[in-house]
Amino acid sequence: MLPLSIKDDEYKPPKFNLLRKVSGWFRSILADKTSRNLFFFLCLNLSFAFVELLYGIWSNSLGLISDSFHMFFDCTALLAGLAASVISKWRSNDAFSYGYVRAEVLAGFVNGLFLIFTAFFIFSEGVERALEPPDVHHERLLPVSILGFIVNLIGIFVFQHGGHGHSHGSGHEHSHSLFNGGLGHGHSHGGHGHSHEHKHAHGHTHDHGHSHGHSHGQDYCHGDHSLEEMGGSSKQILQGVFLHIVADTLGSIGVIISALLMQNYGLMIADPICSMLIALLIGVSIVPLLKESIGILMQRTPPSLENALPQCYQRVQQLQGVYSLHDPHFWTLCTDVYIGTLKLLVAPDADGRWILSQTHNIFTQAGVRQLYIQIDVAAM
Amino acid sequence: MEEKYSGQALAGGGLLGPVDVPSARLTRYIVLLCFAKFLKAVGLFESYDLLKAVHLVQFIFIVQLGSAFFMVLFQKPFSSGKVVTKRQWIKIFKHAVVGCIISLLWFFGLTLCGPLRTLLLFEHSDVVVLSLLSVLFTNSGGGPAKTRGAAFFIIAVICLLLFDNDDLMAKIAEHPEGHHDSALTHVLYTIIAFLGVADHKGGVLLLVVALCCKVGFHIASRKLSVDVGGAKRLQALSHLVSVVLLCPWVIVLSLTTESKVESWSSLIMPFVTVIFFVVILDFYVESICSVKMEASTCARYGSFLIFISALLFGNFWTHPITDQLRAMNKPPHHESTEHVLSGGVVVSAVFFILSANILSYPSRKGQKGTLIGYSPEGTPLYNFMGDALQQSSQSLPRFIKESLKQILEEYDSRQIFYFLCLNLAFTFVELFYGVWTNSLGLISDGFHMLFDCSALVMGLFAALMTRWKATRIFSYGYGRVEILSGFINGLFLMVIAFFVFMESVARLVDPPDIDTNMLTPVSVGGLIVNLVGICAFSHAHSHGASRGGCHLHDHSHSHHGHSHSHGHVHSHSDHGHSHGHSHGSSAGGMNTNMRGVFLHVLADTLGSVGVIVSTIFIQQFGWLIADPLCSLFIATLIFLSVIPLLKDACQVLLLRIPPEQEKDLHAALEKIQKIEGVISYRDPHFWCHSASVVAGTIHVQVVSDVMEQRIVQQVTAILKDAGVNNLTVQVEKEAYFQHMSGLSTGFQDVLAMAQQLESMKYYKDGTYIM
């Protein structure tokens, strides 16, 4: 019997030993610049969290311990991004015939969701605090928030750097980064929020800094495994990411301002208002990301094709011998990879091959990468 | 209320007049309007201060007297215009009576909840209120924007009602027993006390009622004002009549009660300001502006400014500096704490501004007709049959009715809905009981449950949305929503499990003191709710067909335990609920999912049993460690039970070949290979879009002398047998590639495509070489 697919022999059941697997992951992480960066950030974060945890246990401060748990939670988002960047490079196999590229979208979605949760919690906390402002120990707030701001600025700088790269090269790095990057920022804020939230328990202010750290870290990850050249949408995405970072920076400026206000004027209300603002910023900045990723996951017609498609349909219908066109489905596989299926009803005497190649041509020009056209011959 | 008619009598001019007035000419009217509104806010704050000293009825009498005096002076209603007939006099009399009652309500509300809240609640122009009411109670609402505006409005009122902790101080500071001296106020007080709400909240309700009355009153008196000869004349006459009406009452009052006012002369100035600012200036400016501008523009600017200035004054009115600035030597009052600015007020002010903006915006659509365009002369054309065309924007009740029908139509959504109702009922019982017994733990637990219900709502919404028809944009339909919402729920559960886990680890280290008294009844209640859920669910299970319906059960239980345990803290309480929602959406009608969901519910119930067990342990043996251990256990259970769900959802989202059809599909591919004339196939992609849609695409290469249509039919039939119901087969002959390469532009593209495929590791087939 003929093999089902040529790759059958390559597809081995995963029965490696653990060590080999792990080293393989390492290699694949380190092979790629973006995932490498992500990985380093993760390590940095984790080591911070561990230091915090150890210090907390040593000094027996519950606040520090719980804060480090928060940081671990933050790290999971980072981990999700990293996992996605590794997974998305796996080869396609029989079961996943498109490969795992969608993992990126999924990771972006998950991160966005986490951010929304975080924002929601911060917001509710802020409202609670606005109603009855608690006593906040703000001695350590200012240095930590300034640290956070600096990290944020670094993030912006890095992002702009990435932008340059972008301009030279292929665009979607950004889009990818968007997908994985979402969470980062948010957390940073989240971090603020948290730190504020339980300022009474001493340590946690720490999380500002770190949180920022990862946030941006992700922005420029994923840069390199751009699969194809950019589509029109990535400009928007670029803007989105940039806005996002700006929002972050604004957030940390807000923290600094509130710290100053609290320190110098004793305006305790500044803290909840700031955290509410930050939560709102996170929420607003995350909405486009969520919308986009939900659209992709729901097999929406790509917004960038929405306008081009009707023209294409028209052109196809004007081809000689084409009666009608039905069941058009166009969707996004991952950023900038569009897939379409189409059924054409053609005259019995039409040249199917010519129609096929013409249609392919038309849609390829519109930016559809993979097209499946079923040609049905009309009954006489 | 004094700006009555402003909208109506002149609405003809305002709404239908030339629309494109250059904005430059409008600027001064806007400035004028803003100024008037600002002064009105000042006047209301002033009158609040006055009302502390002067009796309500006396106050209204004086205000009416003053405004009647000035209006008669300006308008000369007797010397100019037509003669007023007897019938019209009767109507004016009725008008005045109603007007008096409304202003009584208004100012009484003012004494109850302070000027800031009064301004926020009462100063909505008729345009806003009308469109709010039309959104709520008719089906010509005017689109989702209006609905949003109405929602904002309601949120704002609720904020003011519930989240404004103003009444505490207000009650202590000035429960004005002195004001009870009038029978009328006494009656009002009794009614409010009967409703069981605080004075302040009663005032809010009163003002909302008064607002609705005001608008109705304005509409009802529109015809009268035309009859009498203009709104201004009617206004003047009505003021006069109400002075006459109130006169005996005031006389009786001042005879029977001793006045608290030391010197009336010192009150003249404030009264004049109030009369001018609140009544006369506002009335005239409003009527001018609504002639010059559209009523909606007018409403927008006016309400925006008045809210802002109300907020400002609310903050600074009792400030010492303003005390110095004010010329009036009013009776000294020290209670600067009453009716202060609170978070709830600020939030509701923001919402009021938003809603006033939204609601007054597209009012050129009209309440009865819809604007369909402008005639060549520039007059707008209205379509009064608009309702029939406006199916997309339904009114709230109709929308609710229809979606209820849809929900009840299908088994799973019905199940979710019933469960939601059960849960909500439980929550509300808990909340009410908590409020009644004043237990913070119960209240916070109730709020947590409410929050949990949001997951249920999402599940319900997803179940509804799944049934939407495919559109041009979402060409495969919305079936995926189900999977997505399952995924979201699962993630949510995971997060919660994580937090619970963390929390319980922290508690393991040092177990807190737990008050277990409340624990048992509530957690038993939760368990019962849960068991009901399981029953419903297993029922569904046995039916098989129903997918994912039920999930919702569990919320109740677990967190109770927690919440109670640390009622004071209320943070982490959320164990239990979480589970519930998860299942809902996930199950895409697949058996594995069903099993998973069922197991999940089972685990939930076990969790709530765990809470009860831990309670018993704590109560009987005093093992405080039992609580964190139980929550640890619960968290692990949640975590484990969510994993399969997430895995399934991820697989679908990653476009995996549906596992249960994998074998069939392989067999089908083998069959395709054996069809006569097929050389090979490439890029077979099959994926599950939703529970019911399995989509597939395949390229088939055939020898050149075979009928394409036959191949397509055979392949389609084979794959349909394998369960693929949305298939596209592309049949390629060798000539196809030659064609492709023959097209010069196409060639480049195809080449690029091939490279791209390569880099994506899609490149799996040697035949794809041009």
mmCIF file of C-alpha atoms in Angstrom, chain B residues 466-722:
data_model
loop_
_atom_site.group_PDB
_atom_site.id
_atom_site.type_symbol
_atom_site.label_atom_id
_atom_site.label_comp_id
_atom_site.label_asym_id
_atom_site.label_seq_id
_atom_site.Cartn_x
_atom_site.Cartn_y
_atom_site.Cartn_z
ATOM 1 C CA THR B 466 -23.787 29.431 18.777
ATOM 2 C CA ARG B 467 -27.086 29.376 17.039
ATOM 3 C CA TRP B 468 -26.550 32.540 15.107
ATOM 4 C CA LYS B 469 -26.469 32.109 11.403
ATOM 5 C CA ALA B 470 -23.252 32.367 9.535
ATOM 6 C CA THR B 471 -22.601 35.801 8.144
ATOM 7 C CA ARG B 472 -20.390 37.086 5.425
ATOM 8 C CA ILE B 473 -17.698 37.852 7.930
ATOM 9 C CA PHE B 474 -18.038 34.787 10.085
ATOM 10 C CA SER B 475 -18.457 32.422 7.232
ATOM 11 C CA TYR B 476 -18.408 29.288 9.295
ATOM 12 C CA GLY B 477 -20.977 30.526 11.735
ATOM 13 C CA TYR B 478 -20.544 31.225 15.370
ATOM 14 C CA GLY B 479 -20.201 27.673 16.565
ATOM 15 C CA ARG B 480 -16.782 28.384 17.874
ATOM 16 C CA VAL B 481 -18.116 30.674 20.539
ATOM 17 C CA GLU B 482 -19.041 27.623 22.505
ATOM 18 C CA ILE B 483 -15.521 26.353 22.466
ATOM 19 C CA LEU B 484 -14.075 29.728 23.223
ATOM 20 C CA SER B 485 -16.309 30.298 26.180
ATOM 21 C CA GLY B 486 -15.490 26.853 27.468
ATOM 22 C CA PHE B 487 -11.872 27.700 27.095
ATOM 23 C CA ILE B 488 -12.257 30.994 28.893
ATOM 24 C CA ASN B 489 -14.156 29.351 31.691
ATOM 25 C CA GLY B 490 -11.533 26.699 31.983
ATOM 26 C CA LEU B 491 -8.790 29.259 32.172
ATOM 27 C CA PHE B 492 -10.715 31.172 34.715
ATOM 28 C CA LEU B 493 -11.092 28.063 36.807
ATOM 29 C CA MET B 494 -7.420 27.431 36.566
ATOM 30 C CA VAL B 495 -6.598 30.896 37.785
ATOM 31 C CA ILE B 496 -8.980 30.516 40.649
ATOM 32 C CA ALA B 497 -7.609 27.120 41.517
ATOM 33 C CA PHE B 498 -4.175 28.621 41.517
ATOM 34 C CA PHE B 499 -5.152 31.370 43.886
ATOM 35 C CA VAL B 500 -7.019 29.024 46.161
ATOM 36 C CA PHE B 501 -4.022 26.782 46.214
ATOM 37 C CA MET B 502 -1.727 29.618 47.144
ATOM 38 C CA GLU B 503 -4.079 30.836 49.768
ATOM 39 C CA SER B 504 -4.464 27.465 51.342
ATOM 40 C CA VAL B 505 -0.737 26.937 51.396
ATOM 41 C CA ALA B 506 -0.416 30.218 53.220
ATOM 42 C CA ARG B 507 -3.103 29.100 55.628
ATOM 43 C CA LEU B 508 -1.458 25.775 56.097
ATOM 44 C CA VAL B 509 1.525 27.590 57.466
ATOM 45 C CA ASP B 510 -0.519 29.497 59.947
ATOM 46 C CA PRO B 511 -4.176 28.517 60.149
ATOM 47 C CA PRO B 512 -6.376 31.487 60.925
ATOM 48 C CA ASP B 513 -9.189 31.509 63.366
ATOM 49 C CA ILE B 514 -12.395 30.641 61.677
ATOM 50 C CA ASP B 515 -15.869 31.421 62.732
ATOM 51 C CA THR B 516 -17.803 28.330 61.835
ATOM 52 C CA ASN B 517 -21.249 29.157 63.034
ATOM 53 C CA MET B 518 -22.626 30.211 59.708
ATOM 54 C CA LEU B 519 -20.654 27.740 57.764
ATOM 55 C CA THR B 520 -22.819 24.704 57.938
ATOM 56 C CA PRO B 521 -26.215 25.967 56.842
ATOM 57 C CA VAL B 522 -24.800 27.914 53.963
ATOM 58 C CA SER B 523 -22.536 25.186 52.736
ATOM 59 C CA VAL B 524 -25.331 22.666 53.013
ATOM 60 C CA GLY B 525 -27.437 24.985 50.941
ATOM 61 C CA GLY B 526 -24.640 25.147 48.436
ATOM 62 C CA LEU B 527 -24.369 21.419 48.389
ATOM 63 C CA ILE B 528 -28.060 21.093 47.683
ATOM 64 C CA VAL B 529 -27.856 23.533 44.823
ATOM 65 C CA ASN B 530 -24.967 21.534 43.574
ATOM 66 C CA LEU B 531 -26.726 18.264 43.803
ATOM 67 C CA VAL B 532 -29.567 19.689 41.813
ATOM 68 C CA GLY B 533 -26.988 20.637 39.260
ATOM 69 C CA ILE B 534 -25.612 17.152 39.146
ATOM 70 C CA CYS B 535 -29.046 15.686 38.765
ATOM 71 C CA ALA B 536 -29.869 17.984 35.901
ATOM 72 C CA PHE B 537 -26.574 17.248 34.426
ATOM 73 C CA SER B 538 -26.609 13.517 34.630
ATOM 74 C CA HIS B 539 -30.069 13.681 33.191
ATOM 75 C CA ALA B 540 -28.696 15.561 30.281
ATOM 76 C CA HIS B 541 -25.915 13.101 30.159
ATOM 77 C CA SER B 542 -28.174 10.164 29.793
ATOM 78 C CA HIS B 543 -29.909 11.939 26.991
ATOM 79 C CA GLY B 544 -26.624 12.256 25.407
ATOM 80 C CA ALA B 545 -27.551 14.776 22.835
ATOM 81 C CA SER B 546 -27.555 17.783 25.061
ATOM 82 C CA ARG B 547 -24.180 19.226 25.221
ATOM 83 C CA GLY B 548 -22.605 21.086 27.961
ATOM 84 C CA GLY B 549 -25.748 22.487 29.296
ATOM 85 C CA CYS B 550 -25.539 22.461 32.861
ATOM 86 C CA HIS B 551 -22.340 23.366 34.322
ATOM 87 C CA LEU B 552 -23.389 26.028 36.505
ATOM 88 C CA HIS B 553 -24.272 24.224 39.592
ATOM 89 C CA ASP B 554 -21.591 24.378 41.952
ATOM 90 C CA HIS B 555 -20.675 27.857 42.494
ATOM 91 C CA SER B 556 -22.464 28.098 45.549
ATOM 92 C CA HIS B 557 -20.881 25.779 47.865
ATOM 93 C CA SER B 558 -17.322 25.956 48.141
ATOM 94 C CA HIS B 559 -16.796 29.556 48.518
ATOM 95 C CA HIS B 560 -19.265 29.785 51.176
ATOM 96 C CA GLY B 561 -17.014 27.893 53.275
ATOM 97 C CA HIS B 562 -14.271 30.224 52.574
ATOM 98 C CA SER B 563 -16.021 33.408 52.575
ATOM 99 C CA HIS B 564 -17.380 32.630 55.885
ATOM 100 C CA SER B 565 -14.193 31.547 57.165
ATOM 101 C CA HIS B 566 -12.664 34.851 56.494
ATOM 102 C CA GLY B 567 -15.580 37.055 56.170
ATOM 103 C CA HIS B 568 -13.509 39.900 57.320
ATOM 104 C CA VAL B 569 -11.011 39.522 54.559
ATOM 105 C CA HIS B 570 -13.186 38.331 51.760
ATOM 106 C CA SER B 571 -10.467 38.059 49.281
ATOM 107 C CA HIS B 572 -9.911 34.535 48.308
ATOM 108 C CA SER B 573 -13.172 33.032 48.937
ATOM 109 C CA ASP B 574 -13.857 31.877 45.500
ATOM 110 C CA HIS B 575 -13.135 28.215 45.497
ATOM 111 C CA GLY B 576 -16.311 26.616 44.810
ATOM 112 C CA HIS B 577 -18.093 28.497 42.254
ATOM 113 C CA SER B 578 -15.528 28.468 39.797
ATOM 114 C CA HIS B 579 -16.009 24.959 38.815
ATOM 115 C CA GLY B 580 -19.452 25.434 37.891
ATOM 116 C CA HIS B 581 -19.186 27.538 34.904
ATOM 117 C CA SER B 582 -16.371 25.867 33.295
ATOM 118 C CA HIS B 583 -18.145 23.012 31.850
ATOM 119 C CA GLY B 584 -20.781 24.866 30.198
ATOM 120 C CA SER B 585 -19.486 25.764 26.960
ATOM 121 C CA SER B 586 -16.739 23.397 26.577
ATOM 122 C CA ALA B 587 -18.671 20.347 25.813
ATOM 123 C CA GLY B 588 -19.237 20.491 22.160
ATOM 124 C CA GLY B 589 -21.725 17.726 21.991
ATOM 125 C CA MET B 590 -18.920 15.258 22.107
ATOM 126 C CA ASN B 591 -19.159 12.359 24.397
ATOM 127 C CA THR B 592 -15.758 12.755 25.924
ATOM 128 C CA ASN B 593 -16.589 16.268 26.858
ATOM 129 C CA MET B 594 -19.813 15.216 28.378
ATOM 130 C CA ARG B 595 -18.028 12.720 30.498
ATOM 131 C CA GLY B 596 -15.498 15.310 31.489
ATOM 132 C CA VAL B 597 -18.177 17.741 32.475
ATOM 133 C CA PHE B 598 -19.962 15.160 34.469
ATOM 134 C CA LEU B 599 -16.806 14.216 36.318
ATOM 135 C CA HIS B 600 -16.215 17.826 36.913
ATOM 136 C CA VAL B 601 -19.539 18.388 38.526
ATOM 137 C CA LEU B 602 -18.903 15.364 40.617
ATOM 138 C CA ALA B 603 -15.615 16.834 41.728
ATOM 139 C CA ASP B 604 -17.370 20.038 42.617
ATOM 140 C CA THR B 605 -19.807 18.270 44.768
ATOM 141 C CA LEU B 606 -16.980 16.449 46.426
ATOM 142 C CA GLY B 607 -15.459 19.842 47.054
ATOM 143 C CA SER B 608 -18.539 21.131 48.775
ATOM 144 C CA VAL B 609 -18.701 17.934 50.777
ATOM 145 C CA GLY B 610 -15.122 18.683 51.693
ATOM 146 C CA VAL B 611 -16.093 22.082 52.994
ATOM 147 C CA ILE B 612 -18.798 20.572 55.123
ATOM 148 C CA VAL B 613 -16.446 17.918 56.413
ATOM 149 C CA SER B 614 -13.871 20.517 57.302
ATOM 150 C CA THR B 615 -16.508 22.493 59.128
ATOM 151 C CA ILE B 616 -17.456 19.469 61.114
ATOM 152 C CA PHE B 617 -13.857 18.791 61.941
ATOM 153 C CA ILE B 618 -13.323 22.315 63.080
ATOM 154 C CA GLN B 619 -16.461 22.407 65.091
ATOM 155 C CA GLN B 620 -16.078 19.030 66.705
ATOM 156 C CA PHE B 621 -12.382 18.630 67.091
ATOM 157 C CA GLY B 622 -11.067 22.080 66.604
ATOM 158 C CA TRP B 623 -8.708 21.033 63.814
ATOM 159 C CA LEU B 624 -8.168 24.323 62.178
ATOM 160 C CA ILE B 625 -5.840 22.726 59.713
ATOM 161 C CA ALA B 626 -8.767 20.934 58.120
ATOM 162 C CA ASP B 627 -9.865 24.053 56.263
ATOM 163 C CA PRO B 628 -6.665 24.712 54.344
ATOM 164 C CA LEU B 629 -6.285 21.032 53.672
ATOM 165 C CA CYS B 630 -9.738 20.904 52.234
ATOM 166 C CA SER B 631 -9.167 23.913 50.061
ATOM 167 C CA LEU B 632 -5.918 22.418 48.903
ATOM 168 C CA PHE B 633 -7.785 19.327 47.970
ATOM 169 C CA ILE B 634 -10.475 21.273 46.219
ATOM 170 C CA ALA B 635 -7.973 23.337 44.292
ATOM 171 C CA THR B 636 -6.221 20.214 43.109
ATOM 172 C CA LEU B 637 -9.509 18.691 42.074
ATOM 173 C CA ILE B 638 -10.453 21.753 40.118
ATOM 174 C CA PHE B 639 -7.113 21.847 38.488
ATOM 175 C CA LEU B 640 -7.183 18.228 37.465
ATOM 176 C CA SER B 641 -10.692 18.375 36.200
ATOM 177 C CA VAL B 642 -10.036 21.442 34.112
ATOM 178 C CA ILE B 643 -7.049 20.030 32.314
ATOM 179 C CA PRO B 644 -8.929 17.707 29.971
ATOM 180 C CA LEU B 645 -11.341 20.461 29.162
ATOM 181 C CA LEU B 646 -8.576 22.867 28.305
ATOM 182 C CA LYS B 647 -6.822 20.226 26.306
ATOM 183 C CA ASP B 648 -9.861 19.531 24.210
ATOM 184 C CA ALA B 649 -10.563 23.178 23.650
ATOM 185 C CA CYS B 650 -6.968 23.848 22.716
ATOM 186 C CA GLN B 651 -6.989 21.033 20.253
ATOM 187 C CA VAL B 652 -10.021 22.408 18.554
ATOM 188 C CA LEU B 653 -8.594 25.900 18.543
ATOM 189 C CA LEU B 654 -5.319 24.664 17.136
ATOM 190 C CA LEU B 655 -7.220 23.061 14.283
ATOM 191 C CA ARG B 656 -6.437 19.496 15.157
ATOM 192 C CA ILE B 657 -8.087 16.695 13.268
ATOM 193 C CA PRO B 658 -11.027 15.756 15.456
ATOM 194 C CA PRO B 659 -9.683 12.823 17.483
ATOM 195 C CA GLU B 660 -12.795 10.728 17.291
ATOM 196 C CA GLN B 661 -12.861 10.942 13.514
ATOM 197 C CA GLU B 662 -9.202 10.481 13.002
ATOM 198 C CA LYS B 663 -9.453 6.820 12.099
ATOM 199 C CA ASP B 664 -12.343 7.311 9.762
ATOM 200 C CA LEU B 665 -10.511 10.072 8.024
ATOM 201 C CA HIS B 666 -7.410 8.002 7.539
ATOM 202 C CA ALA B 667 -9.448 5.235 6.094
ATOM 203 C CA ALA B 668 -11.199 7.724 3.849
ATOM 204 C CA LEU B 669 -7.888 9.069 2.631
ATOM 205 C CA GLU B 670 -6.791 5.592 1.775
ATOM 206 C CA LYS B 671 -9.956 5.127 -0.183
ATOM 207 C CA ILE B 672 -9.381 8.348 -2.033
ATOM 208 C CA GLN B 673 -5.990 7.140 -2.973
ATOM 209 C CA LYS B 674 -7.579 4.116 -4.544
ATOM 210 C CA ILE B 675 -10.095 5.989 -6.655
ATOM 211 C CA GLU B 676 -9.500 5.389 -10.278
ATOM 212 C CA GLY B 677 -7.588 8.203 -11.893
ATOM 213 C CA VAL B 678 -6.250 9.753 -8.701
ATOM 214 C CA ILE B 679 -2.513 10.069 -8.681
ATOM 215 C CA SER B 680 -2.132 11.458 -5.197
ATOM 216 C CA TYR B 681 -3.498 13.998 -2.836
ATOM 217 C CA ARG B 682 -1.823 16.666 -0.819
ATOM 218 C CA ASP B 683 -2.527 19.089 1.992
ATOM 219 C CA PRO B 684 -5.389 17.249 3.554
ATOM 220 C CA HIS B 685 -6.639 19.507 6.308
ATOM 221 C CA PHE B 686 -9.541 18.524 8.475
ATOM 222 C CA TRP B 687 -10.606 20.385 11.499
ATOM 223 C CA CYS B 688 -13.467 20.750 13.752
ATOM 224 C CA HIS B 689 -14.973 24.184 13.623
ATOM 225 C CA SER B 690 -17.572 23.588 16.252
ATOM 226 C CA ALA B 691 -19.448 20.660 17.599
ATOM 227 C CA SER B 692 -21.432 20.215 14.452
ATOM 228 C CA VAL B 693 -19.215 21.547 11.717
ATOM 229 C CA VAL B 694 -16.201 19.588 10.561
ATOM 230 C CA ALA B 695 -14.486 21.398 7.781
ATOM 231 C CA GLY B 696 -11.990 19.928 5.393
ATOM 232 C CA THR B 697 -9.912 20.834 2.413
ATOM 233 C CA ILE B 698 -7.872 18.642 0.144
ATOM 234 C CA HIS B 699 -6.015 18.856 -3.106
ATOM 235 C CA VAL B 700 -6.311 15.850 -5.354
ATOM 236 C CA GLN B 701 -4.046 15.283 -8.312
ATOM 237 C CA VAL B 702 -5.579 13.286 -11.087
ATOM 238 C CA VAL B 703 -4.470 11.960 -14.407
ATOM 239 C CA SER B 704 -5.334 14.229 -17.255
ATOM 240 C CA ASP B 705 -7.984 12.154 -18.921
ATOM 241 C CA VAL B 706 -10.445 11.759 -16.134
ATOM 242 C CA MET B 707 -13.700 13.592 -15.454
ATOM 243 C CA GLU B 708 -13.054 16.095 -12.727
ATOM 244 C CA GLN B 709 -16.615 16.208 -11.609
ATOM 245 C CA ARG B 710 -16.698 12.524 -10.981
ATOM 246 C CA ILE B 711 -13.624 12.705 -8.820
ATOM 247 C CA VAL B 712 -15.042 15.579 -6.847
ATOM 248 C CA GLN B 713 -18.215 13.694 -6.252
ATOM 249 C CA GLN B 714 -16.470 10.542 -5.202
ATOM 250 C CA VAL B 715 -14.110 12.304 -2.851
ATOM 251 C CA THR B 716 -16.925 14.312 -1.354
ATOM 252 C CA ALA B 717 -18.988 11.222 -0.795
ATOM 253 C CA ILE B 718 -16.129 9.379 0.847
ATOM 254 C CA LEU B 719 -15.285 12.210 3.149
ATOM 255 C CA LYS B 720 -18.873 12.879 3.976
ATOM 256 C CA ASP B 721 -19.101 9.348 5.195
ATOM 257 C CA ALA B 722 -16.143 10.084 7.391
#
